[in-house]
Coordinates of C-alpha atoms and ligand atoms in Angstrom, one line a residue:
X1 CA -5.4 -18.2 30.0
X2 CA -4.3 -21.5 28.6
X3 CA -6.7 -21.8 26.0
X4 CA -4.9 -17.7 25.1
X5 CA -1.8 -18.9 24.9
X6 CA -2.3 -22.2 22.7
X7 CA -3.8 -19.9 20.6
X8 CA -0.5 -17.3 20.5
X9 CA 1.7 -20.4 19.8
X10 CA -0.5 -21.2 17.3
X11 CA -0.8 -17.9 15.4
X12 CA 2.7 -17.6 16.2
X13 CA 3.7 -20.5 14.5
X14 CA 1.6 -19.6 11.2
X15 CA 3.2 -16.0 11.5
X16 CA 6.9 -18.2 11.3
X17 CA 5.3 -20.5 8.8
X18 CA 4.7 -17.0 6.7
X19 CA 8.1 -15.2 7.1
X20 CA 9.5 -18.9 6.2
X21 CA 7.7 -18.8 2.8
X22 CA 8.6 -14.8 2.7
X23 CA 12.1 -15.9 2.7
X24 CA 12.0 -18.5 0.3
X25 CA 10.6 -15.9 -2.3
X26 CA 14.3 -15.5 -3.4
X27 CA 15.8 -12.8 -5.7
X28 CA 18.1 -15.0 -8.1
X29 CA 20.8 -13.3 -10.0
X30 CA 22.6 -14.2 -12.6
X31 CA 25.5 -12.2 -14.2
X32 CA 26.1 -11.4 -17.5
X33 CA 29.6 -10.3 -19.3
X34 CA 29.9 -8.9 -22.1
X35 CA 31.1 -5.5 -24.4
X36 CA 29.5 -3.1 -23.2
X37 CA 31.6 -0.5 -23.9
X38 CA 34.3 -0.1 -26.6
X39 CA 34.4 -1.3 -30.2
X40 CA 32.3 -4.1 -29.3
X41 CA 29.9 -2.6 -27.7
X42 CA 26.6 -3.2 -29.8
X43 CA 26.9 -7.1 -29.2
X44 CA 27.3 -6.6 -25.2
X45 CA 23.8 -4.4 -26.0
X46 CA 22.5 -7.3 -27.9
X47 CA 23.0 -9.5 -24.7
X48 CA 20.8 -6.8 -23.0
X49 CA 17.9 -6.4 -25.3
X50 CA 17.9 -10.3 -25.4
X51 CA 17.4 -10.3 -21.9
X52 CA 15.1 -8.0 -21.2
X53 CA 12.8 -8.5 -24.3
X54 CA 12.5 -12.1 -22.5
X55 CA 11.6 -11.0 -19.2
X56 CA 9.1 -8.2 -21.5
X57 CA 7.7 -11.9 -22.3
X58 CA 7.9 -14.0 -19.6
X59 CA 8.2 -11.9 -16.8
X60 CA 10.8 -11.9 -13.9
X61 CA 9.6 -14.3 -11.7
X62 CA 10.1 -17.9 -12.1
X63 CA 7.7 -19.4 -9.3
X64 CA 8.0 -17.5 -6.1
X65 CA 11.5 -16.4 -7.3
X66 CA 12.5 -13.1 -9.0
X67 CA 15.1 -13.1 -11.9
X68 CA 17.7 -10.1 -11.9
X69 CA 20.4 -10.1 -14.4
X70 CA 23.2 -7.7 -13.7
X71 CA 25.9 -6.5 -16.1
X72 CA 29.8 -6.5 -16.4
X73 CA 31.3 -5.1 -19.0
X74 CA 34.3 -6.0 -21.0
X75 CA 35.1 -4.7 -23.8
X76 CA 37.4 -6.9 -25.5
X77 CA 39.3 -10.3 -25.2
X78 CA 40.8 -10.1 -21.5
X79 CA 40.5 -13.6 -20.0
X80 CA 42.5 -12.2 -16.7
X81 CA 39.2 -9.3 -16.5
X82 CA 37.0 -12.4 -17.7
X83 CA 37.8 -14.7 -14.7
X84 CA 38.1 -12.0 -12.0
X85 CA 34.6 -10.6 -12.8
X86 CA 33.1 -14.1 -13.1
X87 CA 34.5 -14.5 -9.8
X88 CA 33.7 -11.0 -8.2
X89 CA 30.2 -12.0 -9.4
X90 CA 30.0 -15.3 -7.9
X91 CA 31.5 -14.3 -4.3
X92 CA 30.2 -10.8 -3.6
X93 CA 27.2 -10.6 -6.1
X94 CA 26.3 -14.4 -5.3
X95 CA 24.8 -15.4 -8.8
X96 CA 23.6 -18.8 -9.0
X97 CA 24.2 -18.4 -12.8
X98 CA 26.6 -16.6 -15.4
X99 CA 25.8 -16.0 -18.7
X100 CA 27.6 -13.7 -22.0
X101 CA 31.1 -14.1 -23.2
X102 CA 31.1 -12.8 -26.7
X103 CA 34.9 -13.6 -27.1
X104 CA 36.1 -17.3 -26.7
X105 CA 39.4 -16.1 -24.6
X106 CA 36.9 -14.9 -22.3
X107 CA 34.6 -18.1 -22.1
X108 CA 37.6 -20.4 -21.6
X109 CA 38.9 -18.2 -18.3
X110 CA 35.6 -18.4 -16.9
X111 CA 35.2 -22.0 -17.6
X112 CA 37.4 -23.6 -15.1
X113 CA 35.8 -22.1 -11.9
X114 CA 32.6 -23.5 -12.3
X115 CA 32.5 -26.6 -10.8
X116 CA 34.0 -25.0 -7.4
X117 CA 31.2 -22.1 -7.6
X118 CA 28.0 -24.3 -8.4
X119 CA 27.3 -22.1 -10.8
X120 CA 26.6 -23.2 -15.2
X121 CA 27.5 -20.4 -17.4
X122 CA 25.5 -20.4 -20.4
X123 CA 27.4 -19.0 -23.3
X124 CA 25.6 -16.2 -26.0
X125 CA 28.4 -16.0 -28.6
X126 CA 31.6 -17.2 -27.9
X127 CA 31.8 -19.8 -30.9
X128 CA 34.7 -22.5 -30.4
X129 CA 33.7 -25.9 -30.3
X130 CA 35.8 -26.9 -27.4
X131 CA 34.4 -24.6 -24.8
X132 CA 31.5 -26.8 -23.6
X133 CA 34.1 -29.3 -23.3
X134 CA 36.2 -27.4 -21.5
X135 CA 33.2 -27.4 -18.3
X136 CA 30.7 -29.7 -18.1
X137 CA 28.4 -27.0 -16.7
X138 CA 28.6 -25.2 -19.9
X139 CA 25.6 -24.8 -21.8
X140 CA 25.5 -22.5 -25.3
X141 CA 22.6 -20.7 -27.1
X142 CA 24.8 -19.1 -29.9
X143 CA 26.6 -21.0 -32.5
X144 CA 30.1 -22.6 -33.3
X145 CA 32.5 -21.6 -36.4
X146 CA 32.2 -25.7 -37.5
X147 CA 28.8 -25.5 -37.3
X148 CA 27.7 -22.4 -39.8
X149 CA 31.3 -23.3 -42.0
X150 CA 30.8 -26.7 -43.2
X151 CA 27.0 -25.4 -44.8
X152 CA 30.0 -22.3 -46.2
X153 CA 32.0 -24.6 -47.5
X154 CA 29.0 -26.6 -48.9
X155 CA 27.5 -23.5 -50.5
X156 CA 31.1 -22.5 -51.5
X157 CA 31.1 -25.6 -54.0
X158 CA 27.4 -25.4 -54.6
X159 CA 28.3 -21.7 -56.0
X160 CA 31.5 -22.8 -58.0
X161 CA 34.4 -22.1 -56.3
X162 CA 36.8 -24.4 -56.9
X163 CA 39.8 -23.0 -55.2
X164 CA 39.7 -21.0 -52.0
X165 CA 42.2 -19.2 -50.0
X166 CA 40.9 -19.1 -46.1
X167 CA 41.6 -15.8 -44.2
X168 CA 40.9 -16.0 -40.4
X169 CA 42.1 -14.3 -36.9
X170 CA 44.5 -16.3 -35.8
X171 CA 42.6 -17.5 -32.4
X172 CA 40.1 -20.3 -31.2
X173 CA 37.5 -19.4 -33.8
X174 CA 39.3 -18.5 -36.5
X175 CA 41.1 -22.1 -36.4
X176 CA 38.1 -24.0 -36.0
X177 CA 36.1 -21.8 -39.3
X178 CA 39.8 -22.4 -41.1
X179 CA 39.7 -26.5 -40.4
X180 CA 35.8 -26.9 -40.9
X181 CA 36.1 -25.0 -43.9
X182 CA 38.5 -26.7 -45.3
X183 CA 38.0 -29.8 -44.4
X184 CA 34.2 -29.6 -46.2
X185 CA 35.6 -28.1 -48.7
X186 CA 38.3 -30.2 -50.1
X187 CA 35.9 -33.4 -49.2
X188 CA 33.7 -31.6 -52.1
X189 CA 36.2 -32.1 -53.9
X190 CA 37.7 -28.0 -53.7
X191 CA 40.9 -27.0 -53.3
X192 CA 42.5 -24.8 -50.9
X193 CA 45.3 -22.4 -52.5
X194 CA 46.3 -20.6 -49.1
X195 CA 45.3 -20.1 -45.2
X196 CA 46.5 -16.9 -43.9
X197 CA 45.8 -16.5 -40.0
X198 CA 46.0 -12.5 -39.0
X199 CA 46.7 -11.3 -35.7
X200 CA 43.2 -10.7 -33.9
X201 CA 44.3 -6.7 -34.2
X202 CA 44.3 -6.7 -37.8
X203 CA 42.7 -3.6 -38.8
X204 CA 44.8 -2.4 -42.1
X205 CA 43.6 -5.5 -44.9
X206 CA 44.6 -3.7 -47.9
X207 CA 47.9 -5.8 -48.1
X208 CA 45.8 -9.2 -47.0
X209 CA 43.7 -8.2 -50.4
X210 CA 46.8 -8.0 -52.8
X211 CA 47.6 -11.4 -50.9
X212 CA 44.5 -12.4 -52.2
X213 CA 44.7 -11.2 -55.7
X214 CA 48.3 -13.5 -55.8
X215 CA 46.8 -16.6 -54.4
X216 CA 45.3 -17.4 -57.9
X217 CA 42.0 -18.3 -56.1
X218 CA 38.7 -18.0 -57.6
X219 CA 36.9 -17.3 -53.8
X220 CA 37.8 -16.0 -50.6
X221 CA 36.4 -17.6 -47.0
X222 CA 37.1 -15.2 -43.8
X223 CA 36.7 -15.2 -40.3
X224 CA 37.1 -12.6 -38.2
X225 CA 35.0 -11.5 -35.3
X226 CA 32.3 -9.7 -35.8
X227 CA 32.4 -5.9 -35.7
X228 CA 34.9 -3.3 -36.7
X229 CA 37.5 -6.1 -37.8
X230 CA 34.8 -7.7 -40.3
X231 CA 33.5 -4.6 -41.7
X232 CA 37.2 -3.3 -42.3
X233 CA 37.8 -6.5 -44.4
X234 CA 34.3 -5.9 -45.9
X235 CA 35.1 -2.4 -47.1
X236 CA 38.9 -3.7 -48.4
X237 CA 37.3 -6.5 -50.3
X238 CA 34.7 -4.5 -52.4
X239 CA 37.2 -1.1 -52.5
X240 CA 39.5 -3.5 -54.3
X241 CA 37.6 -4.6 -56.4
X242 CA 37.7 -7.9 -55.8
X243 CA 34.7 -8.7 -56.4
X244 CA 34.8 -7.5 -59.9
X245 CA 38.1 -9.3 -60.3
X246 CA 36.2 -12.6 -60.0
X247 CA 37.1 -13.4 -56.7
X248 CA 33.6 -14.4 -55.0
X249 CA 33.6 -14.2 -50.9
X250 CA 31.9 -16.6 -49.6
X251 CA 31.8 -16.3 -45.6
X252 CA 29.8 -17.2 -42.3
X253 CA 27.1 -14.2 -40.8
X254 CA 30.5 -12.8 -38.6
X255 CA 30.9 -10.7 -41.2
X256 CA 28.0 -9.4 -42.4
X257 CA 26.2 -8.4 -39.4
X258 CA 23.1 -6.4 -39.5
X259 CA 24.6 -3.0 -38.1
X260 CA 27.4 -3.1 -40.8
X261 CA 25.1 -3.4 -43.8
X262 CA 24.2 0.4 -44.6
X263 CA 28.3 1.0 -44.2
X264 CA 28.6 -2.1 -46.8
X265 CA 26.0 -0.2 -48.9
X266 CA 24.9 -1.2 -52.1
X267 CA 28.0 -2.5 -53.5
X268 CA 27.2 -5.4 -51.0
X269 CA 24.2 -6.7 -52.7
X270 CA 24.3 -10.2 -53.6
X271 CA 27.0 -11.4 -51.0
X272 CA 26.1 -14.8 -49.4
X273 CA 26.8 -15.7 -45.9
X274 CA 26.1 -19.3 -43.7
X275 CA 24.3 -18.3 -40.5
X276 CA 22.1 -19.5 -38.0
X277 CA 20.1 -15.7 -37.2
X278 CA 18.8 -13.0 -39.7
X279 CA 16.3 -10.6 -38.5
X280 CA 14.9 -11.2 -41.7
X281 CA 13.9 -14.6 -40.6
X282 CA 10.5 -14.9 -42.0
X283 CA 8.7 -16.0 -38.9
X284 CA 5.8 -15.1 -36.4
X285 CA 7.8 -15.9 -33.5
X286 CA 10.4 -14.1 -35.2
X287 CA 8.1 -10.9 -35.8
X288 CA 7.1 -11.0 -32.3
X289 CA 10.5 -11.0 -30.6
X290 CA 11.6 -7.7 -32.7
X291 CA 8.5 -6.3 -31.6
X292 CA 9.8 -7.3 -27.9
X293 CA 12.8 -5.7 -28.8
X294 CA 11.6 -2.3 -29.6
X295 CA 9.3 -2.4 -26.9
X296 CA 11.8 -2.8 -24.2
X297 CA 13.8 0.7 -26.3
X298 CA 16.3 -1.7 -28.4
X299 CA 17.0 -0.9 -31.8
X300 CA 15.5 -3.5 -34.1
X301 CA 18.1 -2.4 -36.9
X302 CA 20.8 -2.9 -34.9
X303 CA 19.5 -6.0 -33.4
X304 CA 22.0 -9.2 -34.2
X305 CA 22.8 -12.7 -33.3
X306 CA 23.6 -11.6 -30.2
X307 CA 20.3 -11.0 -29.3
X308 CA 18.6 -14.0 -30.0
X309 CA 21.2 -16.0 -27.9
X310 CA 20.5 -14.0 -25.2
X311 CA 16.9 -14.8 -25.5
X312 CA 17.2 -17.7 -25.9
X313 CA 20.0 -18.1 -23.1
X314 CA 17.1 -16.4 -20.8
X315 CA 15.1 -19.3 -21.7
X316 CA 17.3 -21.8 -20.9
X317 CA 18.1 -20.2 -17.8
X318 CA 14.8 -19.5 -16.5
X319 CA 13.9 -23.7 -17.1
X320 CA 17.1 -24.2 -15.0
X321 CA 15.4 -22.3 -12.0
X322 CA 12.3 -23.7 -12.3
X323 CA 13.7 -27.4 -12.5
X324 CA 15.7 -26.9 -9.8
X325 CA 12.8 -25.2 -7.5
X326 CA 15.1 -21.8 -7.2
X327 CA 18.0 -24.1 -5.3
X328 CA 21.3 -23.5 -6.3
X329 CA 22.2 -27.0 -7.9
X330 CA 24.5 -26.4 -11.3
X331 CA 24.7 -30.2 -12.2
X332 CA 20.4 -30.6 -11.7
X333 CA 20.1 -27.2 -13.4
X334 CA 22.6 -28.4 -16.4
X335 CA 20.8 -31.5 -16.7
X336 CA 17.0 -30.0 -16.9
X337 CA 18.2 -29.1 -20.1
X338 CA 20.1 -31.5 -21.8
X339 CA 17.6 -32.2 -24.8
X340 CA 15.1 -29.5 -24.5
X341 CA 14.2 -27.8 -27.6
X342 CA 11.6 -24.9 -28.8
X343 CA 10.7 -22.5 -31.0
X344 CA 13.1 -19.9 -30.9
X345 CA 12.8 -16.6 -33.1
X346 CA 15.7 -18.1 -35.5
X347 CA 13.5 -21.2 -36.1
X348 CA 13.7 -24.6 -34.4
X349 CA 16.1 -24.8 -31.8
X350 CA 17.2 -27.7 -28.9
X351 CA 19.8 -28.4 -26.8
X352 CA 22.2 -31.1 -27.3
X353 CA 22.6 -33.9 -24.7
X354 CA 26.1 -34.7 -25.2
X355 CA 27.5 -31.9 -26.4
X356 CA 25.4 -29.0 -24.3
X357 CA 25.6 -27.1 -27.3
X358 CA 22.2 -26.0 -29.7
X359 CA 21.2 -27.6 -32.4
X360 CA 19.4 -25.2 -35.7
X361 CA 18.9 -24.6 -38.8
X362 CA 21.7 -22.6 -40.6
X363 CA 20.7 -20.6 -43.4
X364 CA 22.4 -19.6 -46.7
X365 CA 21.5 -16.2 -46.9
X366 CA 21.9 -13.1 -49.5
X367 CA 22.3 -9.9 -48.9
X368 CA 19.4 -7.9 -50.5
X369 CA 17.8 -4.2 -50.6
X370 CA 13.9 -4.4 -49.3
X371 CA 12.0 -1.5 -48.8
X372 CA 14.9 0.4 -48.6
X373 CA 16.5 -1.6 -45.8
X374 CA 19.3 -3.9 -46.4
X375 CA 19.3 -7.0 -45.3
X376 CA 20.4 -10.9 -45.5
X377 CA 17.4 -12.8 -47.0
X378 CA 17.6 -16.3 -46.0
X379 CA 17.5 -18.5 -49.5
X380 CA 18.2 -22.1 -48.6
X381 CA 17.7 -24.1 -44.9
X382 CA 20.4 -26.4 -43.7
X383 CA 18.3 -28.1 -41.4
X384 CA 19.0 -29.2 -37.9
X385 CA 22.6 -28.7 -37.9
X386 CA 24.5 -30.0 -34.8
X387 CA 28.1 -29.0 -33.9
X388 CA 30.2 -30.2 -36.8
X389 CA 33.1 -29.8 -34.5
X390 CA 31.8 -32.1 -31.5
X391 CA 29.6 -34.4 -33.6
X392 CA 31.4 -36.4 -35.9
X393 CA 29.6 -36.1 -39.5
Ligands
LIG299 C1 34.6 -15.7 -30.5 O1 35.6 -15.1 -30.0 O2 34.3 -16.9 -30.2 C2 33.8 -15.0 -31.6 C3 33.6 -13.6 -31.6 C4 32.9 -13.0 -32.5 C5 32.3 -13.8 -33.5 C6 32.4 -15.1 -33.5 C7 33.1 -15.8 -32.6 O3 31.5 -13.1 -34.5

């Protein structure tokens, strides 16, 4: 009878030991926002093929854990909508991580609940320099406007411009692309005839173009965010005949995404962009994630930066968990990261210690006809570039 129940308490406790290692299997979720819907929409896509072609890759488990990623969207820049879904997602959906923001108004509302939340947002566009100093929990896996325009500016004088007039939104971006361009520039030994900052919901550029055509400049460097702004300026600039006129563009990727190239059309052939992603990236691990892509049902033609952010912002999140055993720890996780680098489908990749923000390759690119596809054809490597706006140069 003894010897019986011993041997309950015994099986007992193994059945206890079991559900206990049951519960630790955890689900972990982190939330990503982003334009889902609205004029924006294919980059908030992008953040979703990312995603998923890196759990097509990797899986969804890290350890015993599973790895869901659910959605918000919003559509455009709303840093009121930003912060109240962050939070919505942090008290009812209990993320331990956030992840997205394509617009930097909606980074910089998110960033200031972190610390109180435990939770590190990693960032897969938003692109001014000061948001991973606005949280030290921030981490980035996209790009910044000071990091792809100083290699503009660079290429700007390369190509002979010698006097630019700058045309950005008049927001966080556009005011760090306007200052690194300019900046570079005028260090080369350029000079900059005009800045014009438009109001983010500039859509009509015919009268920027005669602007333009006044300044007496010789090139042209814009920033607008990508999407239906920059392909609006992109069809103003060649229907005016700028181009013809002698007045070269010379721009970052923003505005020469691969979605907007068959609306550029041919007309388009030849324009140079600074950028740190091309599909056209000649690369195996390149190949391979496109291939992930269309395997998960994403469109490879449409696929942008956005998506390789998001796969690589998958990766960065996934070491998090595993370095921090599943536990929700944001400093730890932060940390595990500081430094890492990796092959990432744009080319060589790492994370910055001190500024959280990723260090890679930018490429001067052209925009080419291949096969009947258009697309930008990376022609000179700026290698290793940090972010010019953070790191002094
Ligand atoms: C931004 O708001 O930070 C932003 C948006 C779109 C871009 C680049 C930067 O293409």
């Amino acid at each position: 009878m003894k010897a019986l129940s011993i041997l309950a308490t015994a099986a007992a406790a193994v059945g206890l030991a079991a559900s206990v290692s049951a519960v630790r299997a955890d689900t972990i979720k982190v939330g990503v926002i982003g334009p889902l819907s609205g004029p924006f929409s294919i980059f908030g896509t992008n953040f979703q093929w990312g995603i998923e072609a890196y759990q097509h890759d990797h899986g969804d488990k890290v350890g015993d854990d599973t790895v869901e990623f659910v959605y918000r969207d919003l559509p455009g820049v709303d840093p009121a909508k930003s912060y109240s879904l962050a939070q919505e997602l942090v008290v009812k959906e209990r993320v331990q991580y956030l992840a997205g923001a394509y617009f930097t108004p909606n980074a910089l509302a998110i960033t200031p609940l972190l610390e109180s939340a435990n939770v590190p947002l990693v960032v897969l566009n938003a692109a001014t320099s000061s948001i991973t100093t606005s949280s030290p929990l921030a981490v980035r896996t996209s790009f910044t406007m000071w990091q792809n325009s100083v290699p503009a500016a660079k290429a700007a004088k390369e190509g002979g411009l010698t006097k630019v007039i700058t045309v950005v939104s008049d927001y966080g971006p556009g005011v760090d692309a306007e200052t690194a361009f300019a900046t570079t520039f005028t260090a080369e030994g350029g000079e900059i005839v005009e800045s014009l900052r438009l109001p983010l919901s500039t859509r009509d550029f015919n009268p920027v173009m005669q602007r333009i055509k006044d300044s007496g400049a010789d090139g042209v460097f814009v920033f607008l965010p990508g999407g239906p702004p920059t392909l609006g300026f992109m069809k103003s600039y060649l229907g005016n005949d700028l181009k013809s006129a002698g007045i070269g563009i010379i721009s970052t990727g923003d505005v020469m995404t691969e979605p907007d190239l068959p609306a550029i059309g041919d007309i388009g052939i030849g324009l140079r962009t600074t950028y740190h992603y091309s599909t056209a990236h000649d690369s195996d691990v390149n190949r391979a994630f496109l291939k992930s892509i269309a395997a998960i049902g994403g469109n490879v033609d449409q696929a942008t930066m956005a998506s390789v952010a998001a796969y690589d912002g998958a990766h960065v999140i996934y070491k998090m968990i595993e370095a921090t055993g599943g536990k929700q720890d944001a400093a730890a996780a932060v940390k595990a990261v500081e430094g890492m680098s990796w092959e990432s489908p744009r080319g060589p990749v790492s994370i910055d210690p001190e500024t959280r923000h990723i260090t890679q390759n930018v490429y001067l690119r052209e925009m080419q006809k291949v096969d009947g596809k258009y697309q930008n054809t990376e022609i000179e490597t700026y290698q290793a570039q940090p972010d010019w706006g953070l790191v002094k140069q």
